[in-house]
PDB file of C-alpha atoms in Angstrom:
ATOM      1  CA  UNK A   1      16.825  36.471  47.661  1.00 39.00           C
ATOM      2  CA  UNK A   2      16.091  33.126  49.614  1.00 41.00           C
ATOM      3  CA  UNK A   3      16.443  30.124  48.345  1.00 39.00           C
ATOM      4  CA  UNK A   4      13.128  27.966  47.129  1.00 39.00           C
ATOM      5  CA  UNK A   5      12.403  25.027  48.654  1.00 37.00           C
ATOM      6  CA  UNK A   6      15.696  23.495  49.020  1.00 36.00           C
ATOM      7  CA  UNK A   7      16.542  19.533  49.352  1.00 35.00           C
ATOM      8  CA  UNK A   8      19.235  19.944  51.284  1.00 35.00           C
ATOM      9  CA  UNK A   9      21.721  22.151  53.415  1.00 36.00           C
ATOM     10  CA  UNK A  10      24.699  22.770  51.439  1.00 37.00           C
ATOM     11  CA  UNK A  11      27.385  23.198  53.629  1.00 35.00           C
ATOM     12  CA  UNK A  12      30.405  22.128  51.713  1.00 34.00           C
ATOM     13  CA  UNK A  13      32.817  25.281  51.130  1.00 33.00           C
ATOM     14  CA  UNK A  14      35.761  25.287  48.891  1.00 35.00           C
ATOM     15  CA  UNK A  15      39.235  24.654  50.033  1.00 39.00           C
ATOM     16  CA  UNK A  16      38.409  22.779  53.275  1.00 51.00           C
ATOM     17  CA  UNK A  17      41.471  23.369  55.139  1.00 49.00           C
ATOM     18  CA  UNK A  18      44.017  21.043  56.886  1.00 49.00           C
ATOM     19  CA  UNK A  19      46.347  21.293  59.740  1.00 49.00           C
ATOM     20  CA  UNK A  20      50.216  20.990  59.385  1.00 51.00           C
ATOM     21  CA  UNK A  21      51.281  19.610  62.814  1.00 52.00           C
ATOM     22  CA  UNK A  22      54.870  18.726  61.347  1.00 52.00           C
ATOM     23  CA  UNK A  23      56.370  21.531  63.497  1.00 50.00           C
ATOM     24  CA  UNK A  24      54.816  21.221  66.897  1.00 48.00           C
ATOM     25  CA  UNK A  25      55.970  17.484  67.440  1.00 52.00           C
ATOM     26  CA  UNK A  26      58.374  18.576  70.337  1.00 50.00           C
ATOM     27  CA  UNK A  27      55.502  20.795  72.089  1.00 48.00           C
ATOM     28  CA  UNK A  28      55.954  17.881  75.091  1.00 50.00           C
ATOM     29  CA  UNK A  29      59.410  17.590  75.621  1.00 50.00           C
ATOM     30  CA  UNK A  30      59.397  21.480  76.299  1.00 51.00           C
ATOM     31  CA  UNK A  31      59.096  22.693  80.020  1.00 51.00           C
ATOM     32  CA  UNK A  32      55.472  23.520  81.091  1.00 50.00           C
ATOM     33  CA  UNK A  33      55.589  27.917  80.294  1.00 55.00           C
ATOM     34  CA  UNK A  34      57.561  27.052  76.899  1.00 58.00           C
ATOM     35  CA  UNK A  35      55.028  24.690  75.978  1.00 53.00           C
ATOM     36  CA  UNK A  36      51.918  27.006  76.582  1.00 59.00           C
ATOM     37  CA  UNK A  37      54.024  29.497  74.292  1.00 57.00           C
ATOM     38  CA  UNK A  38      54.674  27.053  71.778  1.00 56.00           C
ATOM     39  CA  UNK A  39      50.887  25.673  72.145  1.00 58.00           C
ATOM     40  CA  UNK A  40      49.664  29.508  71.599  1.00 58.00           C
ATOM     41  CA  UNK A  41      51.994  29.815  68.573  1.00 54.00           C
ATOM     42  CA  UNK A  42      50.915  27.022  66.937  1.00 58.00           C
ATOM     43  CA  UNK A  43      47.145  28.072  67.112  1.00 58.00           C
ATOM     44  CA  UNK A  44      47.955  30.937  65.640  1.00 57.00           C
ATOM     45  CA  UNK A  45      48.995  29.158  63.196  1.00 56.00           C
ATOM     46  CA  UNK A  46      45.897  27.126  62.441  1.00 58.00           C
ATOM     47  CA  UNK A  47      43.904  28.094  59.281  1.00 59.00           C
ATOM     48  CA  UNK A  48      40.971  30.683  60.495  1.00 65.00           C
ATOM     49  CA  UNK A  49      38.176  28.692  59.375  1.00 72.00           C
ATOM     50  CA  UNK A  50      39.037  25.852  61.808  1.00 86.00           C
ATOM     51  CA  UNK A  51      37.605  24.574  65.308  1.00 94.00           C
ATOM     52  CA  UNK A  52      40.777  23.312  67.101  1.00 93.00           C
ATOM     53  CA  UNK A  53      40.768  21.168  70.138  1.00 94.00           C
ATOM     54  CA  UNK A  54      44.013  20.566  72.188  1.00 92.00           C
ATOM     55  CA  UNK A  55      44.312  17.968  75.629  1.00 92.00           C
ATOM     56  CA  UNK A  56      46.629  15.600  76.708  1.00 89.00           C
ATOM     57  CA  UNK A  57      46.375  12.270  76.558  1.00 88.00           C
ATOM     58  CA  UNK A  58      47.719   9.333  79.023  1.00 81.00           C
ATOM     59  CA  UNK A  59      46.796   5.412  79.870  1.00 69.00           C
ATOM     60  CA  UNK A  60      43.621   5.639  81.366  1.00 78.00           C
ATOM     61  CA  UNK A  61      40.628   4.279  79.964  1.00 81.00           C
ATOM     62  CA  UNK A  62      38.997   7.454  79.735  1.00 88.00           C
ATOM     63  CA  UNK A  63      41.706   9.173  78.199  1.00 89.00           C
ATOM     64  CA  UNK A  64      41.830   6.392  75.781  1.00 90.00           C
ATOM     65  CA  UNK A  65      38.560   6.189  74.515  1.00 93.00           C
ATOM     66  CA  UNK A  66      38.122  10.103  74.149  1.00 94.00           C
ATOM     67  CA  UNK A  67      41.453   9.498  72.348  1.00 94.00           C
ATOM     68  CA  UNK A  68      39.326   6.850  69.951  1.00 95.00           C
ATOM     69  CA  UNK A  69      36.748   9.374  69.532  1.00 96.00           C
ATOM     70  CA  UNK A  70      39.122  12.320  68.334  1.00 96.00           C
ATOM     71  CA  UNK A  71      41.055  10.236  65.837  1.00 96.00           C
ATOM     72  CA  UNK A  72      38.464   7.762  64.258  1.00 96.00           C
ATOM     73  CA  UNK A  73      35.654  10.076  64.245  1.00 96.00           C
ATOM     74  CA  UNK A  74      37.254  13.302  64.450  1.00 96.00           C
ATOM     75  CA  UNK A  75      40.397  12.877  62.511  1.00 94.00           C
ATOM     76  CA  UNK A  76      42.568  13.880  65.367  1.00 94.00           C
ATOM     77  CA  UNK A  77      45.824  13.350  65.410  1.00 92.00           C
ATOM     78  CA  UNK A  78      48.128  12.308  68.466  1.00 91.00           C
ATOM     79  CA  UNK A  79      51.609  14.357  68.442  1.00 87.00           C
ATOM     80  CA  UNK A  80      53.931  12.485  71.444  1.00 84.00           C
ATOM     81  CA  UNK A  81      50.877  12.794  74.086  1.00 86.00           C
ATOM     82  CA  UNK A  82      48.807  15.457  72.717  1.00 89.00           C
ATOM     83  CA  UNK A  83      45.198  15.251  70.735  1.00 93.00           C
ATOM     84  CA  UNK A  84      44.831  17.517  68.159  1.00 92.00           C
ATOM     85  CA  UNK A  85      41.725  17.998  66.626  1.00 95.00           C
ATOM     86  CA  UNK A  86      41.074  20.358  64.039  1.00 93.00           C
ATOM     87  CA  UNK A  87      38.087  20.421  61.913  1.00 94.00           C
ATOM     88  CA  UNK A  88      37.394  23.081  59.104  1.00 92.00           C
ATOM     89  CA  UNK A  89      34.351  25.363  59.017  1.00 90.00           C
ATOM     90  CA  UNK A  90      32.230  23.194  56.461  1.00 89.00           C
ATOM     91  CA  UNK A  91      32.873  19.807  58.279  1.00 93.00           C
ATOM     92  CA  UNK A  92      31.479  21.317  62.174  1.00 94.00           C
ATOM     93  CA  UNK A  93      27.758  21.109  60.834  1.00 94.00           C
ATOM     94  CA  UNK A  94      27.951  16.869  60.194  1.00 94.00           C
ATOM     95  CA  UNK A  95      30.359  16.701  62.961  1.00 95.00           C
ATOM     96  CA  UNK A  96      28.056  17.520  66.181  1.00 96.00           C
ATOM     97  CA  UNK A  97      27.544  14.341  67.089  1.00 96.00           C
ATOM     98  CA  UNK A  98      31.274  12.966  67.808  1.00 96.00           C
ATOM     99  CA  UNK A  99      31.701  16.612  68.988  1.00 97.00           C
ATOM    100  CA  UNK A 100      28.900  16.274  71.957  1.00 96.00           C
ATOM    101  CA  UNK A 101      30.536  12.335  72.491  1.00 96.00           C
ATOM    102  CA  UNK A 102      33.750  14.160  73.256  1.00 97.00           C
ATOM    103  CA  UNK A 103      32.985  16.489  75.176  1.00 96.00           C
ATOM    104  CA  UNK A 104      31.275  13.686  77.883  1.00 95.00           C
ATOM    105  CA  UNK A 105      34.927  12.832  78.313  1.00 94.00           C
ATOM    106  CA  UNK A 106      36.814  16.083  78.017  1.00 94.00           C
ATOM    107  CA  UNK A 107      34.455  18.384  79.752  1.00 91.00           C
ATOM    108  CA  UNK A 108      36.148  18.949  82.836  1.00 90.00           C
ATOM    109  CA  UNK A 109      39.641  18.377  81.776  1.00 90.00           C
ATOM    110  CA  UNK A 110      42.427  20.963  82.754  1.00 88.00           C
ATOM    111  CA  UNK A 111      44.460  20.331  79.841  1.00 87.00           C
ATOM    112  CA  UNK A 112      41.720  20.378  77.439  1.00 92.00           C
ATOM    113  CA  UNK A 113      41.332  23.456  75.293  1.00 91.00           C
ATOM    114  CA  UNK A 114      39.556  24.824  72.552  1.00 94.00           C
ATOM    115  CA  UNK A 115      39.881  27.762  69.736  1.00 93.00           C
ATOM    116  CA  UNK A 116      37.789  28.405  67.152  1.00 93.00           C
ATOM    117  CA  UNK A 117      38.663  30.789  64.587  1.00 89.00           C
ATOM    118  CA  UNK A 118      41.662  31.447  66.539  1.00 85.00           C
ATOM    119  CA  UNK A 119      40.049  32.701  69.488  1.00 89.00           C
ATOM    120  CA  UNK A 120      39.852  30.548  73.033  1.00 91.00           C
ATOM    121  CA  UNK A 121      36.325  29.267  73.472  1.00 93.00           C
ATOM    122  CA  UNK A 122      33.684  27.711  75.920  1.00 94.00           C
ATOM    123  CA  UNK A 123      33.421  24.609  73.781  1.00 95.00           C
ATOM    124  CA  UNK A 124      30.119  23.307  75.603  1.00 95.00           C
ATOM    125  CA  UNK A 125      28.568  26.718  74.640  1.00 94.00           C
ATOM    126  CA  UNK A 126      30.176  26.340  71.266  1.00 95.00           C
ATOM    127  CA  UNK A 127      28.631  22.796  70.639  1.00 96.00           C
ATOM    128  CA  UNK A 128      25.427  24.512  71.810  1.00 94.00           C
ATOM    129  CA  UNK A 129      25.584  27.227  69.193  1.00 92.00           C
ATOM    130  CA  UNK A 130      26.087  24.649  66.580  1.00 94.00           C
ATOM    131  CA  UNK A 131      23.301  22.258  67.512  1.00 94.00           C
ATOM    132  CA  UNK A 132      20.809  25.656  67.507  1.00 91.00           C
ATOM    133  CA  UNK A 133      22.120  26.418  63.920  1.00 93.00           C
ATOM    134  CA  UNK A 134      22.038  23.029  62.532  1.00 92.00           C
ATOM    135  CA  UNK A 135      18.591  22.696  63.909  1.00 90.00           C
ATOM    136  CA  UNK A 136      17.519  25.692  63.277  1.00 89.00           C
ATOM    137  CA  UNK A 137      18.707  25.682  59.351  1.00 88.00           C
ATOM    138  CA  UNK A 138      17.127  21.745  58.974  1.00 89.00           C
ATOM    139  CA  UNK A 139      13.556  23.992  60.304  1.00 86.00           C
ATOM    140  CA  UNK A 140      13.721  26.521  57.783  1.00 84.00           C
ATOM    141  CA  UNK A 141      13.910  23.801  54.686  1.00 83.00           C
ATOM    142  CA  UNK A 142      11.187  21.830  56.669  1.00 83.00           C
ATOM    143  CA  UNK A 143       8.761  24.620  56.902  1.00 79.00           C
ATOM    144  CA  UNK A 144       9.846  26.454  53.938  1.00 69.00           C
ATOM    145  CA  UNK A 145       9.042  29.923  55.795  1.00 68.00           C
ATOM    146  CA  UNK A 146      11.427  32.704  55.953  1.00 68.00           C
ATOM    147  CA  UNK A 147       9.975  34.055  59.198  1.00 76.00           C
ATOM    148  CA  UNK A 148      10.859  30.901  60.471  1.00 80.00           C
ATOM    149  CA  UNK A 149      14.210  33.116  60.730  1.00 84.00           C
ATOM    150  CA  UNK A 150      12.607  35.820  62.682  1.00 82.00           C
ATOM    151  CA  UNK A 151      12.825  36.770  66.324  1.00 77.00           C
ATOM    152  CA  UNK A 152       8.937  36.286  66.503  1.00 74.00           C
ATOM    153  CA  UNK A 153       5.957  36.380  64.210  1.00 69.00           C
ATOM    154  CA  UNK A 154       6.010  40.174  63.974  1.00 78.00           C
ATOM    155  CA  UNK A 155       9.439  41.293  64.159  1.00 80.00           C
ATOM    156  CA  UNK A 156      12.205  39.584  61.388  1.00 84.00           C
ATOM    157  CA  UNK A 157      14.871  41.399  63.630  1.00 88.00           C
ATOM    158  CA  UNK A 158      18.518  41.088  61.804  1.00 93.00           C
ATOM    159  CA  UNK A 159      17.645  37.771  59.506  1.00 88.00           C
ATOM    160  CA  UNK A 160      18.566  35.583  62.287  1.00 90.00           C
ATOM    161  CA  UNK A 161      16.956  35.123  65.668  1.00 88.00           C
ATOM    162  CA  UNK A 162      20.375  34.609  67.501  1.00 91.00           C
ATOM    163  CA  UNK A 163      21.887  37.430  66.797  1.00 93.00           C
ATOM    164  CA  UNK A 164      21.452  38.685  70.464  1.00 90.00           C
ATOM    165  CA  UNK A 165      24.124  41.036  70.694  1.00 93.00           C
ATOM    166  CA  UNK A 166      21.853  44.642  70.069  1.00 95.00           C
ATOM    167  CA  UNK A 167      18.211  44.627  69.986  1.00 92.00           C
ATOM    168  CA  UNK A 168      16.592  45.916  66.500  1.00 91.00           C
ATOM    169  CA  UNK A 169      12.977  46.682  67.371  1.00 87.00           C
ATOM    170  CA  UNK A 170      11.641  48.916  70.359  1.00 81.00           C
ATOM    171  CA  UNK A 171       8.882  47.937  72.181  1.00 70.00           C
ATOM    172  CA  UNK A 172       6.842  51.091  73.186  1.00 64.00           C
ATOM    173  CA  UNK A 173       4.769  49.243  75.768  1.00 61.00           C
ATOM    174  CA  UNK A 174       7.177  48.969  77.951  1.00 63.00           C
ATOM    175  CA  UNK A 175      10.695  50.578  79.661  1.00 67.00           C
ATOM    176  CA  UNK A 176      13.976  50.321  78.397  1.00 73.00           C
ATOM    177  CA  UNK A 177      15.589  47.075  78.664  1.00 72.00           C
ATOM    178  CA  UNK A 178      19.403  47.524  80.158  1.00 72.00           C
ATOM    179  CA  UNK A 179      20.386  43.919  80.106  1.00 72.00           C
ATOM    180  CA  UNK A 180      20.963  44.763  76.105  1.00 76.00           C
ATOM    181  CA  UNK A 181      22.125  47.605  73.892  1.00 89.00           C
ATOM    182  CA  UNK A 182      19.362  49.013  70.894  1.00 94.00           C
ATOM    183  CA  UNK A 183      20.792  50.126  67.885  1.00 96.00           C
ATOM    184  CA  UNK A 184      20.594  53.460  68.553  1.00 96.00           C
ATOM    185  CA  UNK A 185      22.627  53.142  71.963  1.00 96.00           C
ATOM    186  CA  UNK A 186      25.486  52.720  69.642  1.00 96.00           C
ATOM    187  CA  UNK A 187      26.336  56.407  68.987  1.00 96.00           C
ATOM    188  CA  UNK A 188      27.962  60.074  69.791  1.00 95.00           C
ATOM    189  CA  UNK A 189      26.476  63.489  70.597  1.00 93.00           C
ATOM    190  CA  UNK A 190      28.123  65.844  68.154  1.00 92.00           C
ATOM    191  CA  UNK A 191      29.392  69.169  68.778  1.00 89.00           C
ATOM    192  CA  UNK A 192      25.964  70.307  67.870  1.00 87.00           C
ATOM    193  CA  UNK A 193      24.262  68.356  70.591  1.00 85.00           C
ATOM    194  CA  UNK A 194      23.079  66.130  68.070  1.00 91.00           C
ATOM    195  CA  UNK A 195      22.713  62.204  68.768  1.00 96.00           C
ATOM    196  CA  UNK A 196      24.735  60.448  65.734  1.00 97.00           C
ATOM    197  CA  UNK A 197      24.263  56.944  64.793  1.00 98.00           C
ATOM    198  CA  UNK A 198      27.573  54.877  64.644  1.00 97.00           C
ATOM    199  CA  UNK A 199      26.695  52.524  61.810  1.00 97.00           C
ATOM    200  CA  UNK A 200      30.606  51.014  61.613  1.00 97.00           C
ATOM    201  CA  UNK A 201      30.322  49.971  65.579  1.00 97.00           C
ATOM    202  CA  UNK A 202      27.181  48.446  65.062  1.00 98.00           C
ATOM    203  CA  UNK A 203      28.247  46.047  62.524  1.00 98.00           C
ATOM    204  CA  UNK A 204      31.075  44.945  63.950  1.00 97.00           C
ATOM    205  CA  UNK A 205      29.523  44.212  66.984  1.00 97.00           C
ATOM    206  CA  UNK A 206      27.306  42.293  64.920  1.00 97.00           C
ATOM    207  CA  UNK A 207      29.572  40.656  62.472  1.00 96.00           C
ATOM    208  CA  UNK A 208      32.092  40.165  65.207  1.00 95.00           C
ATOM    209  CA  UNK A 209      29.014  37.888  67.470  1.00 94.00           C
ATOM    210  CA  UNK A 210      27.858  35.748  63.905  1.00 95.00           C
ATOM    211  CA  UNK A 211      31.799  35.032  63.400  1.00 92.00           C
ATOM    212  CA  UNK A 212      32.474  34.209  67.031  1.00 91.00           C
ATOM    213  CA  UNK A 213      29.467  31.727  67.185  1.00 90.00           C
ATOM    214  CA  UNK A 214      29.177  30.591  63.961  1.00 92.00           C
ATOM    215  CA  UNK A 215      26.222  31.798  63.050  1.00 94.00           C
ATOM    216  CA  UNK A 216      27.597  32.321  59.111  1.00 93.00           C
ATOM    217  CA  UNK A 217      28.031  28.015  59.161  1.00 93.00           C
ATOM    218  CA  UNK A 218      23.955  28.196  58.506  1.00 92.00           C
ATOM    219  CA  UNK A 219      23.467  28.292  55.026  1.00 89.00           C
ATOM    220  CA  UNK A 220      20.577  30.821  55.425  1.00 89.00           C
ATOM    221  CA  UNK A 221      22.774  33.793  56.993  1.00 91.00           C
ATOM    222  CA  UNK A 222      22.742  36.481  54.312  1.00 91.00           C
ATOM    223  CA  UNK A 223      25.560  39.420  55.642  1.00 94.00           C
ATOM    224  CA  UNK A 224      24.713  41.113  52.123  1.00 94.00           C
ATOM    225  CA  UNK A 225      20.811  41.451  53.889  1.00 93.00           C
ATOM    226  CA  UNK A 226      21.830  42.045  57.691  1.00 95.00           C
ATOM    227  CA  UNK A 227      24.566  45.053  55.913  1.00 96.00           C
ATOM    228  CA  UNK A 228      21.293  46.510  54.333  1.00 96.00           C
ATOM    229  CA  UNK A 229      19.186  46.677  57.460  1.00 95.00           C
ATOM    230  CA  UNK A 230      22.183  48.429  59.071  1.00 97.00           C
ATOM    231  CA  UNK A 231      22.844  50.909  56.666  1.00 97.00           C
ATOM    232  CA  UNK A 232      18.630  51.079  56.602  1.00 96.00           C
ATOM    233  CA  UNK A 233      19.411  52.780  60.295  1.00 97.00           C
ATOM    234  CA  UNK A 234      18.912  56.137  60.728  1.00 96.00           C
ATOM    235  CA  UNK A 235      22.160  58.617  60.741  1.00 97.00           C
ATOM    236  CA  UNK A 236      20.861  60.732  63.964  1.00 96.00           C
ATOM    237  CA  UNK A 237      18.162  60.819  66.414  1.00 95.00           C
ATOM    238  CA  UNK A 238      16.328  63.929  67.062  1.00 91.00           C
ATOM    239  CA  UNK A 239      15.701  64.225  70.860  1.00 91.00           C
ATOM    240  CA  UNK A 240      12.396  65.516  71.062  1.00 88.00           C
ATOM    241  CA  UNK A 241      11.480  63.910  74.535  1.00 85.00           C
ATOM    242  CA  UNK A 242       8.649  62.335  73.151  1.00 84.00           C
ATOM    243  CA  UNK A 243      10.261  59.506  71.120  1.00 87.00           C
ATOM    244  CA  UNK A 244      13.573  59.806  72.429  1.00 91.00           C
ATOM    245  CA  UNK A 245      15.210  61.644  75.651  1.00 90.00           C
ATOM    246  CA  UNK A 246      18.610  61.730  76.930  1.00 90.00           C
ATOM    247  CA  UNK A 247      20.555  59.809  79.629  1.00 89.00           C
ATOM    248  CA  UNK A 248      22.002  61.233  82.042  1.00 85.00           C
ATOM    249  CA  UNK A 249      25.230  59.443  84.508  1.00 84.00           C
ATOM    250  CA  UNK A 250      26.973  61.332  87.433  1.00 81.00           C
ATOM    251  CA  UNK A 251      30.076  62.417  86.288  1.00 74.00           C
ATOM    252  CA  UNK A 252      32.518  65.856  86.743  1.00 72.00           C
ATOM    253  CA  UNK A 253      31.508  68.745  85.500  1.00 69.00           C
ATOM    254  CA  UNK A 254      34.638  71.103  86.069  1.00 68.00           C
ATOM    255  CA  UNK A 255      35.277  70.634  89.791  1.00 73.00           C
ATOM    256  CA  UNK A 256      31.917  69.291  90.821  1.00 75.00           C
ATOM    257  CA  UNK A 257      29.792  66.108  90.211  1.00 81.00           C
ATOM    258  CA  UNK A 258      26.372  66.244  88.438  1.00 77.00           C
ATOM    259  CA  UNK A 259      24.167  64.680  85.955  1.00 82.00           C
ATOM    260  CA  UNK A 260      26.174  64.526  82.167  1.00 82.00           C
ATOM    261  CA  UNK A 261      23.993  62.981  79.026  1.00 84.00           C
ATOM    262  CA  UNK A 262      26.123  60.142  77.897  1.00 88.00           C
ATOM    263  CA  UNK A 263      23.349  58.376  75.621  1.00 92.00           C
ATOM    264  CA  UNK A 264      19.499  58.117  74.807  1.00 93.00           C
ATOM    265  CA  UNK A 265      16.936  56.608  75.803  1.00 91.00           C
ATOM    266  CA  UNK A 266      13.395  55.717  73.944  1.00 90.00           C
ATOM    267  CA  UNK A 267      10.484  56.561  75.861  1.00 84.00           C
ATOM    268  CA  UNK A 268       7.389  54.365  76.472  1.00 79.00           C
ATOM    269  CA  UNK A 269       3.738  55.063  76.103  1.00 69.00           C
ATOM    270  CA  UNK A 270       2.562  56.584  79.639  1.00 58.00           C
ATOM    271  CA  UNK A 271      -0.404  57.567  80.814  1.00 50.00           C
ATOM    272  CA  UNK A 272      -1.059  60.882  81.198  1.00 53.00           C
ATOM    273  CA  UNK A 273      -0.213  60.892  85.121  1.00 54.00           C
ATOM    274  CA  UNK A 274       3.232  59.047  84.815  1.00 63.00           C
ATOM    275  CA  UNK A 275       3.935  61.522  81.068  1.00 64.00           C
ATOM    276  CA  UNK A 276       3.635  64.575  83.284  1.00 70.00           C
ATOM    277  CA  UNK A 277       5.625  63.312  85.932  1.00 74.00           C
ATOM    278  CA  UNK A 278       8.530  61.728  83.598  1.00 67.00           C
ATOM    279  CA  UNK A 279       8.205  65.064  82.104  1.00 73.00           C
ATOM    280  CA  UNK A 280       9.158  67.245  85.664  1.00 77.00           C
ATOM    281  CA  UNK A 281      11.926  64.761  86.281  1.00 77.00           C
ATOM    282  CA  UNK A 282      13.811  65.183  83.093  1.00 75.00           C
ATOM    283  CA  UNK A 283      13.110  68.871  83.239  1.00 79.00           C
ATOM    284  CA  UNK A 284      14.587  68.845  86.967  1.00 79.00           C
ATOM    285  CA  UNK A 285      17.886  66.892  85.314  1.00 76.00           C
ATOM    286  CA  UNK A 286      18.680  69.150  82.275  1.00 76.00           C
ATOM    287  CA  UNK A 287      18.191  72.620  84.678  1.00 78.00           C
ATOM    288  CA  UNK A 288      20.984  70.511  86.692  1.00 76.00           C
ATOM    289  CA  UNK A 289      23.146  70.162  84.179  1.00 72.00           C
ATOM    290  CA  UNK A 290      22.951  73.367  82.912  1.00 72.00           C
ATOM    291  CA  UNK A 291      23.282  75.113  86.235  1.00 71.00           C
ATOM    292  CA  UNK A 292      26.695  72.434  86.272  1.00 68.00           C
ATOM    293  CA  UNK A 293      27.684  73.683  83.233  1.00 65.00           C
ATOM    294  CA  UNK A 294      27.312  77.476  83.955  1.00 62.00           C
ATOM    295  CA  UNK A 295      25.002  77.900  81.114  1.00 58.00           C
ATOM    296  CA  UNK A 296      22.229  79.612  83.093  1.00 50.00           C
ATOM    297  CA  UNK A 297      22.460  83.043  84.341  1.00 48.00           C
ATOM    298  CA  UNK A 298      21.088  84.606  87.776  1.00 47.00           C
TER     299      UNK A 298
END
């Protein structure tokens, strides 16, 4: 259930975490390979619910005051001549601002780098992503509308309208998008020829993009819903070449090369004109492949 008209965004989690830096204070004096070793151990180190940012720091003004900025706003702390800045997952929210002011300096930076969750990431996209959810969470109290959440007016998508990764509606007007899997692309033909649905791929591919971006900071992200929709999927797709048709890709079949089906497609609304001739080319494909596949006779 959503929450009614809420005063505020609660984004305060239990057990905020903090950083132990005791045991990477001789990271500089090492030699430059042995530090990047010792600078990858100790991120894997860090607490997963944290943002980290690593650079080195010298005399230079500029280095100085993005220095400033990491340990008075920040709470970075300065280990011989390295910043580190960690800052746990219910602190990023509230913490944009000095984030963006950092970055001015930072941005281009050789020695800068940044993790979140453990993983290496493009921290200008990463602010980005932040900014879109704080925004976007600070909307949906302001408006008090859940379809503020939606992809558009008619389509609520996953719950969330960044969750880009696979595309949840089909639009019938108009050809397959390939710049983006569907939810159906995510599947197997069985022995039987039958197109299976792979429900476990599909949510970790989704889980794995909310986790990686941080879409779960907005206090509005319900996985218990965007699980349900999932498991709302279908477990096949019956390949009646009206709603759905196969794809076909060049590939062996024994010694030769020919069309193989290697996933499905969902077909548009023709007219009549383009139906029947959509209809001769896919015929022309599948005698192919069973001519390939020595399943026709004479």
């Amino acid at each position: 259930m959503k929450q009614k008209n809420p005063k505020s965004i609660n984004i305060q989690i239990q057990n905020c975490g903090k950083v132990n830096l005791d045991n990477i204070n001789n990271i500089n004096k090492k030699g430059v390979n042995e530090k990047e070793k010792l600078l990858t151990l100790s991120i894997q180190q860090i607490n997963d619910g944290l943002l980290a940012i690593v650079f080195d720091t010298n005399n230079t003004k500029r280095n100085k005051e993005a220095a400033s900025i990491a340990e008075n706003l920040l709470g970075g702390k300065l280990v011989n001549s390295t910043m580190w800045v960690t800052i746990p997952d219910c602190m990023l929210l509230p913490s944009i601002v000095p984030l963006m002011h950092l970055y001015r300096y930072i941005q281009s930076w050789k020695s800068c780098k940044s993790y979140f969750r453990k993983k290496q990431i493009n921290l200008y996209q990463f602010i980005n992503a932040l900014i879109h959810v704080k925004d976007c969470s600070e909307n949906y109290i302001a408006r008090n509308h859940t379809k503020y959440c939606w992809r558009s007016l008619n389509k609520n998508g996953w719950g969330c309208k960044y969750i880009n990764s696979i595309r949840k509606h089909l639009d019938k007007c108009s050809e397959y998008k390939s710049n983006t899997l569907y939810w159906y692309n995510y599947g197997y033909f069985n022995v039987l020829g039958e197109w299976i649905i792979d429900k476990n791929l599909i949510r970790e591919v989704i889980f794995s993009e909310i986790r990686d971006n941080g879409l779960d900071l907005c206090p509005f992200l319900y996985m218990k819903e965007i699980t349900e929709k999932i498991n709302g999927l279908p477990d096949s797709i019956e390949i009646d070449n009206v709603n759905f048709k196969k794809h076909y890709k060049n590939d062996f079949i024994g010694s030769k090369i020919g069309p193989v089906p290697d996933n499905i497609r969902h077909i548009p609304e023709l007219s009549i004109k383009d139906q029947q001739e959509w209809e001769k080319q896919q015929k022309i494909k599948e005698l192919e492949y069973e001519i390939g596949m020595g399943q026709l006779i004479g």
